[in-house]
PDB file of N, CA and C in Angstrom:
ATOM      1  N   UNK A   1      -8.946  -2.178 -10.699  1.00  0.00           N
ATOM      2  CA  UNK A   1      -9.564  -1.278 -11.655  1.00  0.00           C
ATOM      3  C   UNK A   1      -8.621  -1.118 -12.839  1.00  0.00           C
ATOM      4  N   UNK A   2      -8.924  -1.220 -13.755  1.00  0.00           N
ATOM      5  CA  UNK A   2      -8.413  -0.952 -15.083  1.00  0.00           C
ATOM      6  C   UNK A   2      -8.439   0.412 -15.655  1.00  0.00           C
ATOM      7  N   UNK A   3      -7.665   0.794 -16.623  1.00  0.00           N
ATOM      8  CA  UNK A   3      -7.250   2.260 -16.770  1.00  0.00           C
ATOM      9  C   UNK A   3      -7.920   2.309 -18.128  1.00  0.00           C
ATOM     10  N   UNK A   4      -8.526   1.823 -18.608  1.00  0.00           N
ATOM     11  CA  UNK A   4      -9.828   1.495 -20.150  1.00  0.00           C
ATOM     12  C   UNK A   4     -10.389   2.755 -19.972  1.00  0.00           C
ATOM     13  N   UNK A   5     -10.512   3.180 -20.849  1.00  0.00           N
ATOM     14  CA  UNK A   5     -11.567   4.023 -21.542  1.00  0.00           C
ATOM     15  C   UNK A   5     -13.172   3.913 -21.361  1.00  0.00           C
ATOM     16  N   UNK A   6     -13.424   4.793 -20.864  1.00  0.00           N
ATOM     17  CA  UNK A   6     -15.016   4.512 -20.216  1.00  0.00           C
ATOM     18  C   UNK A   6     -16.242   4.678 -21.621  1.00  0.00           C
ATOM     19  N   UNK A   7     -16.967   3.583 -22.032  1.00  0.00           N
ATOM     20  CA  UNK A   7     -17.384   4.088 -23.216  1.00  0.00           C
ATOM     21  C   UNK A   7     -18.581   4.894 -22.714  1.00  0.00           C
ATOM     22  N   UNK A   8     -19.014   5.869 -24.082  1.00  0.00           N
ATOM     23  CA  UNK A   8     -20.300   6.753 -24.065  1.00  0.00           C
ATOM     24  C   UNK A   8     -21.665   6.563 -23.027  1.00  0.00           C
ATOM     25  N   UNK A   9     -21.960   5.009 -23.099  1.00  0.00           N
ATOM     26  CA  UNK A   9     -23.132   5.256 -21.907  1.00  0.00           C
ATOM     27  C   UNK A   9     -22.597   4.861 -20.574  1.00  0.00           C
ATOM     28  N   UNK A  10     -20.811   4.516 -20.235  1.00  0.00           N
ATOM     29  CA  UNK A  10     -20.998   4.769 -18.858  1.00  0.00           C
ATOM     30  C   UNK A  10     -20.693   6.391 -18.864  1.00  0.00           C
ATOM     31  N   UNK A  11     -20.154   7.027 -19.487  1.00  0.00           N
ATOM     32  CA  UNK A  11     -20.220   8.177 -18.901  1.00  0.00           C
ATOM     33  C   UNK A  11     -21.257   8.810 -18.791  1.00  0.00           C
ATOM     34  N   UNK A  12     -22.490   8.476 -19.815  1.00  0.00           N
ATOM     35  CA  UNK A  12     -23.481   9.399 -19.321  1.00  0.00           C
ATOM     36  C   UNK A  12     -24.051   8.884 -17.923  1.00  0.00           C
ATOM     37  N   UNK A  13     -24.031   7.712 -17.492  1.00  0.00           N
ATOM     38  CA  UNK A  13     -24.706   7.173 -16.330  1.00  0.00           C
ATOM     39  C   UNK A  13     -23.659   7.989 -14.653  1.00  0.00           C
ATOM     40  N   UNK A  14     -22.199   8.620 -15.174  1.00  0.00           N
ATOM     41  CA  UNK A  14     -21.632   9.311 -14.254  1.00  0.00           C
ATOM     42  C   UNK A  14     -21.915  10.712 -14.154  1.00  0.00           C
ATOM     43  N   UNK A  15     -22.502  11.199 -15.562  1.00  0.00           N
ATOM     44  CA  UNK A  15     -22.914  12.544 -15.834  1.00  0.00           C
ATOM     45  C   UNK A  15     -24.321  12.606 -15.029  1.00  0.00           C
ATOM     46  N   UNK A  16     -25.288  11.741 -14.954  1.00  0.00           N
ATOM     47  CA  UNK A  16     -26.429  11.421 -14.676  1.00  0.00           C
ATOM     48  C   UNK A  16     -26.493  12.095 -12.871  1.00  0.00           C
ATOM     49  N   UNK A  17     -25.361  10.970 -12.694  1.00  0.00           N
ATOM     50  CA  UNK A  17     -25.318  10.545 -11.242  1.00  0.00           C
ATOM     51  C   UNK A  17     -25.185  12.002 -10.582  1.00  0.00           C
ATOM     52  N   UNK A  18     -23.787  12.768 -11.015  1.00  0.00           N
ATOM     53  CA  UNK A  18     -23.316  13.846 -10.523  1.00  0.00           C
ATOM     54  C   UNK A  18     -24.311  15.385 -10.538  1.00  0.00           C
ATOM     55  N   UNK A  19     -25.325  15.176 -11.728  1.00  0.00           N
ATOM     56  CA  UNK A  19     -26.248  15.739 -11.620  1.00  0.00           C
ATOM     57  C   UNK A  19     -27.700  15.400 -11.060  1.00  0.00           C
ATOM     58  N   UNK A  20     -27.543  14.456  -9.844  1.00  0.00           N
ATOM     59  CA  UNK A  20     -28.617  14.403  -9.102  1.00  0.00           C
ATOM     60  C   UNK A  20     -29.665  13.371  -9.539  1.00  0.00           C
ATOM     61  N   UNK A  21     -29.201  12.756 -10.972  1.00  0.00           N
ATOM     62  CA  UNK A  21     -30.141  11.912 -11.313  1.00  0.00           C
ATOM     63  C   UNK A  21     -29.925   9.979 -11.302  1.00  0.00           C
ATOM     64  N   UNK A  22     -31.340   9.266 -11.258  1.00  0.00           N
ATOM     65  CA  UNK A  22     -31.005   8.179 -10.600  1.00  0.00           C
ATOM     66  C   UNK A  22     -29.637   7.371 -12.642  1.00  0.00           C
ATOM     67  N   UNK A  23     -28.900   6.541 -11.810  1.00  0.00           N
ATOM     68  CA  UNK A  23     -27.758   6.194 -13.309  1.00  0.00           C
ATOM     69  C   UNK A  23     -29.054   5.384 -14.343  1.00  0.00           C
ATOM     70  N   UNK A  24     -28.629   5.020 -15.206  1.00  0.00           N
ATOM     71  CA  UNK A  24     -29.252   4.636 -16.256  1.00  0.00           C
ATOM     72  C   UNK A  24     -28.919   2.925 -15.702  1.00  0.00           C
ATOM     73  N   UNK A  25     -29.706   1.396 -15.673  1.00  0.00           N
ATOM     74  CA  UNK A  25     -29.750   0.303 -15.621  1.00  0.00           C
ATOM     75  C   UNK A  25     -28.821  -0.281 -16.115  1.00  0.00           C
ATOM     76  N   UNK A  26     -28.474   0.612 -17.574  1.00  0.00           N
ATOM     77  CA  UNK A  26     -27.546  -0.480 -18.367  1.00  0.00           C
ATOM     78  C   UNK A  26     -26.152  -0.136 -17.646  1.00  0.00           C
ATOM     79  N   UNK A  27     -26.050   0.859 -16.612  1.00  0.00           N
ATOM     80  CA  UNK A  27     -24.794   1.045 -15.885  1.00  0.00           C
ATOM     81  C   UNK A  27     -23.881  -0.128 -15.080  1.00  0.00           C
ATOM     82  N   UNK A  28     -22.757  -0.455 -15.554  1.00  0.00           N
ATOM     83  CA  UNK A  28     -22.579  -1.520 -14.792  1.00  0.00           C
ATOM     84  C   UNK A  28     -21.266  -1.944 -14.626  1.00  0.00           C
ATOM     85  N   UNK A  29     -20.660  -2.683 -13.594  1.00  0.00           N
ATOM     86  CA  UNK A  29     -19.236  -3.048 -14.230  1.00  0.00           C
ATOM     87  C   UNK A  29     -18.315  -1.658 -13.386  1.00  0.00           C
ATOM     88  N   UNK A  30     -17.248  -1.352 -13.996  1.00  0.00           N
ATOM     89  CA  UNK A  30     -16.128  -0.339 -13.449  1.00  0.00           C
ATOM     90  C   UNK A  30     -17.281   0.628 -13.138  1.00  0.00           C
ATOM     91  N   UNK A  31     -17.836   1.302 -13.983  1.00  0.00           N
ATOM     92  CA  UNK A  31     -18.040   2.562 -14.118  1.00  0.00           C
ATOM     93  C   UNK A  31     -19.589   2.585 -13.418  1.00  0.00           C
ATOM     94  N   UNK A  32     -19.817   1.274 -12.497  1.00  0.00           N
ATOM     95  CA  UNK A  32     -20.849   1.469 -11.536  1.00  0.00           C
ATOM     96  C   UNK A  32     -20.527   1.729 -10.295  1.00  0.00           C
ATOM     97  N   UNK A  33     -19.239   0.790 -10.038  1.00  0.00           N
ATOM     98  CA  UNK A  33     -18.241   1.272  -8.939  1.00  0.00           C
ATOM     99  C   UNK A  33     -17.911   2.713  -8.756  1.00  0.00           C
ATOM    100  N   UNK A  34     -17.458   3.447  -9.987  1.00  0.00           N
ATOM    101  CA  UNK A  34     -17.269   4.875  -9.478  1.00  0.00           C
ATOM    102  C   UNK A  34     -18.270   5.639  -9.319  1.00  0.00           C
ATOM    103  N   UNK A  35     -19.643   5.261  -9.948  1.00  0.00           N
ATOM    104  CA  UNK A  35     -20.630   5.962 -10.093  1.00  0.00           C
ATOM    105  C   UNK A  35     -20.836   5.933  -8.800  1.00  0.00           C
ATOM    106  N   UNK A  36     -20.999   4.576  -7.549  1.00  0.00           N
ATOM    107  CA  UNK A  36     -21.350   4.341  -6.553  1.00  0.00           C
ATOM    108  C   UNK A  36     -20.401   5.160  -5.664  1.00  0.00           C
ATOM    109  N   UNK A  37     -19.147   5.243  -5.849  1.00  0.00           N
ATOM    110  CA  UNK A  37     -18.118   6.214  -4.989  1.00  0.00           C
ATOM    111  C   UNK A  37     -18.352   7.606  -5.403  1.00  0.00           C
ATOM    112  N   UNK A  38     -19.124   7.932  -6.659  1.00  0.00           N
ATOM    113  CA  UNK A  38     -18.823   9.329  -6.428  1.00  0.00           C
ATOM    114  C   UNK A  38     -20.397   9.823  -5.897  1.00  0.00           C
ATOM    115  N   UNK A  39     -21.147   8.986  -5.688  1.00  0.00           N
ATOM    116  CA  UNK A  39     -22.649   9.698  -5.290  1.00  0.00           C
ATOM    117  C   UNK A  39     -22.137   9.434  -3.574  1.00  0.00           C
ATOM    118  N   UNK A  40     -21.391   8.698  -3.384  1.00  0.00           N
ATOM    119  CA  UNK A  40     -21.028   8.834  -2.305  1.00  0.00           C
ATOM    120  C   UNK A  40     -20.272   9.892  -1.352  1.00  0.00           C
ATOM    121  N   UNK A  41     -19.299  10.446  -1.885  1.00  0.00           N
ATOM    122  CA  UNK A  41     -18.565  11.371  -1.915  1.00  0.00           C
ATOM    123  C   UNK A  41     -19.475  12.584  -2.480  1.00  0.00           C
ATOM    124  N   UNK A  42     -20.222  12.694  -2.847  1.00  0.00           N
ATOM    125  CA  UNK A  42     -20.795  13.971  -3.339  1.00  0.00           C
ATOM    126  C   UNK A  42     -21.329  14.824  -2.131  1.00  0.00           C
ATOM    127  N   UNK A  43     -21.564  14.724  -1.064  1.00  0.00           N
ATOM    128  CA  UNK A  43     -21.812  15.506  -0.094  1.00  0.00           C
ATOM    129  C   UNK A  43     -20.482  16.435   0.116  1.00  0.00           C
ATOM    130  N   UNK A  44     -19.172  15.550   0.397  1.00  0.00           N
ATOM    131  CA  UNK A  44     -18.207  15.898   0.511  1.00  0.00           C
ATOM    132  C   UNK A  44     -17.639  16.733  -0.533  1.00  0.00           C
ATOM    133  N   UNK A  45     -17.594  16.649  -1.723  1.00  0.00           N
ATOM    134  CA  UNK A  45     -17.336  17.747  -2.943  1.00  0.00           C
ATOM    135  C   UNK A  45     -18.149  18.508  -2.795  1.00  0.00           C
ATOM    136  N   UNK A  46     -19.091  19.004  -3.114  1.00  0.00           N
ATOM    137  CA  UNK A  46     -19.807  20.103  -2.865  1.00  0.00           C
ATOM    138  C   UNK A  46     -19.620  21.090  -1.801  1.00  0.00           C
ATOM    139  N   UNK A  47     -19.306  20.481  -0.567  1.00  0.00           N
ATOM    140  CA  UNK A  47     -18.544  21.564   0.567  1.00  0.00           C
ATOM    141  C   UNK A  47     -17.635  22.078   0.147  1.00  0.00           C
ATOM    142  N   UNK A  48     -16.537  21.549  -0.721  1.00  0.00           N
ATOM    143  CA  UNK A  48     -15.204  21.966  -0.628  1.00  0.00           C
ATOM    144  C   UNK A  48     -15.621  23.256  -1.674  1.00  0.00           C
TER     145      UNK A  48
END
Protein backbone atom coordinates (compact mmCIF):
# COMPACT_ATOMS: atom_id res chain seq x y z
CA UNK A 1 0.00 0.00 0.00
CA UNK A 2 1.23 3.32 -0.79
CA UNK A 3 1.03 6.39 1.45
CA UNK A 4 -0.59 8.74 -1.79
CA UNK A 5 -3.11 10.89 -1.21
CA UNK A 6 -6.54 9.53 -1.73
CA UNK A 7 -8.16 11.71 -4.45
CA UNK A 8 -11.85 13.31 -4.03
CA UNK A 9 -13.94 10.39 -5.45
CA UNK A 10 -12.13 7.72 -3.52
CA UNK A 11 -12.93 9.38 -0.55
CA UNK A 12 -16.34 9.91 -1.21
CA UNK A 13 -16.75 6.11 -2.12
CA UNK A 14 -15.16 5.60 1.82
CA UNK A 15 -17.57 8.29 3.06
CA UNK A 16 -20.33 6.34 1.18
CA UNK A 17 -19.30 3.04 2.54
CA UNK A 18 -19.04 4.12 6.30
CA UNK A 19 -22.38 5.59 6.00
CA UNK A 20 -24.16 2.48 5.07
CA UNK A 21 -24.20 3.14 1.47
CA UNK A 22 -23.40 0.73 -1.49
CA UNK A 23 -19.35 2.63 -2.85
CA UNK A 24 -19.70 4.37 -6.04
CA UNK A 25 -18.30 1.81 -9.35
CA UNK A 26 -15.71 4.16 -10.24
CA UNK A 27 -14.18 2.97 -6.73
CA UNK A 28 -11.19 1.12 -7.27
CA UNK A 29 -7.59 0.33 -6.75
CA UNK A 30 -6.09 1.23 -2.94
CA UNK A 31 -9.00 2.89 -1.81
CA UNK A 32 -11.29 -0.23 -2.72
CA UNK A 33 -9.14 -2.30 -0.56
CA UNK A 34 -9.80 -0.10 2.42
CA UNK A 35 -13.22 0.53 1.53
CA UNK A 36 -13.51 -3.42 1.55
CA UNK A 37 -11.61 -3.58 5.12
CA UNK A 38 -13.46 -0.99 6.59
CA UNK A 39 -17.15 -2.29 5.73
CA UNK A 40 -15.63 -5.13 7.11
CA UNK A 41 -14.59 -4.05 10.33
CA UNK A 42 -17.57 -1.89 10.74
CA UNK A 43 -19.49 -4.20 12.96
CA UNK A 44 -16.50 -4.13 15.11
CA UNK A 45 -16.19 -0.14 15.37
CA UNK A 46 -19.44 0.55 16.16
CA UNK A 47 -19.30 -1.69 19.40
CA UNK A 48 -16.38 -0.05 20.63
Amino acid sequence: MSNRPLNPEELEGIRRLLDGEPPPPELSGEAASLAEALDALAPVLTQA
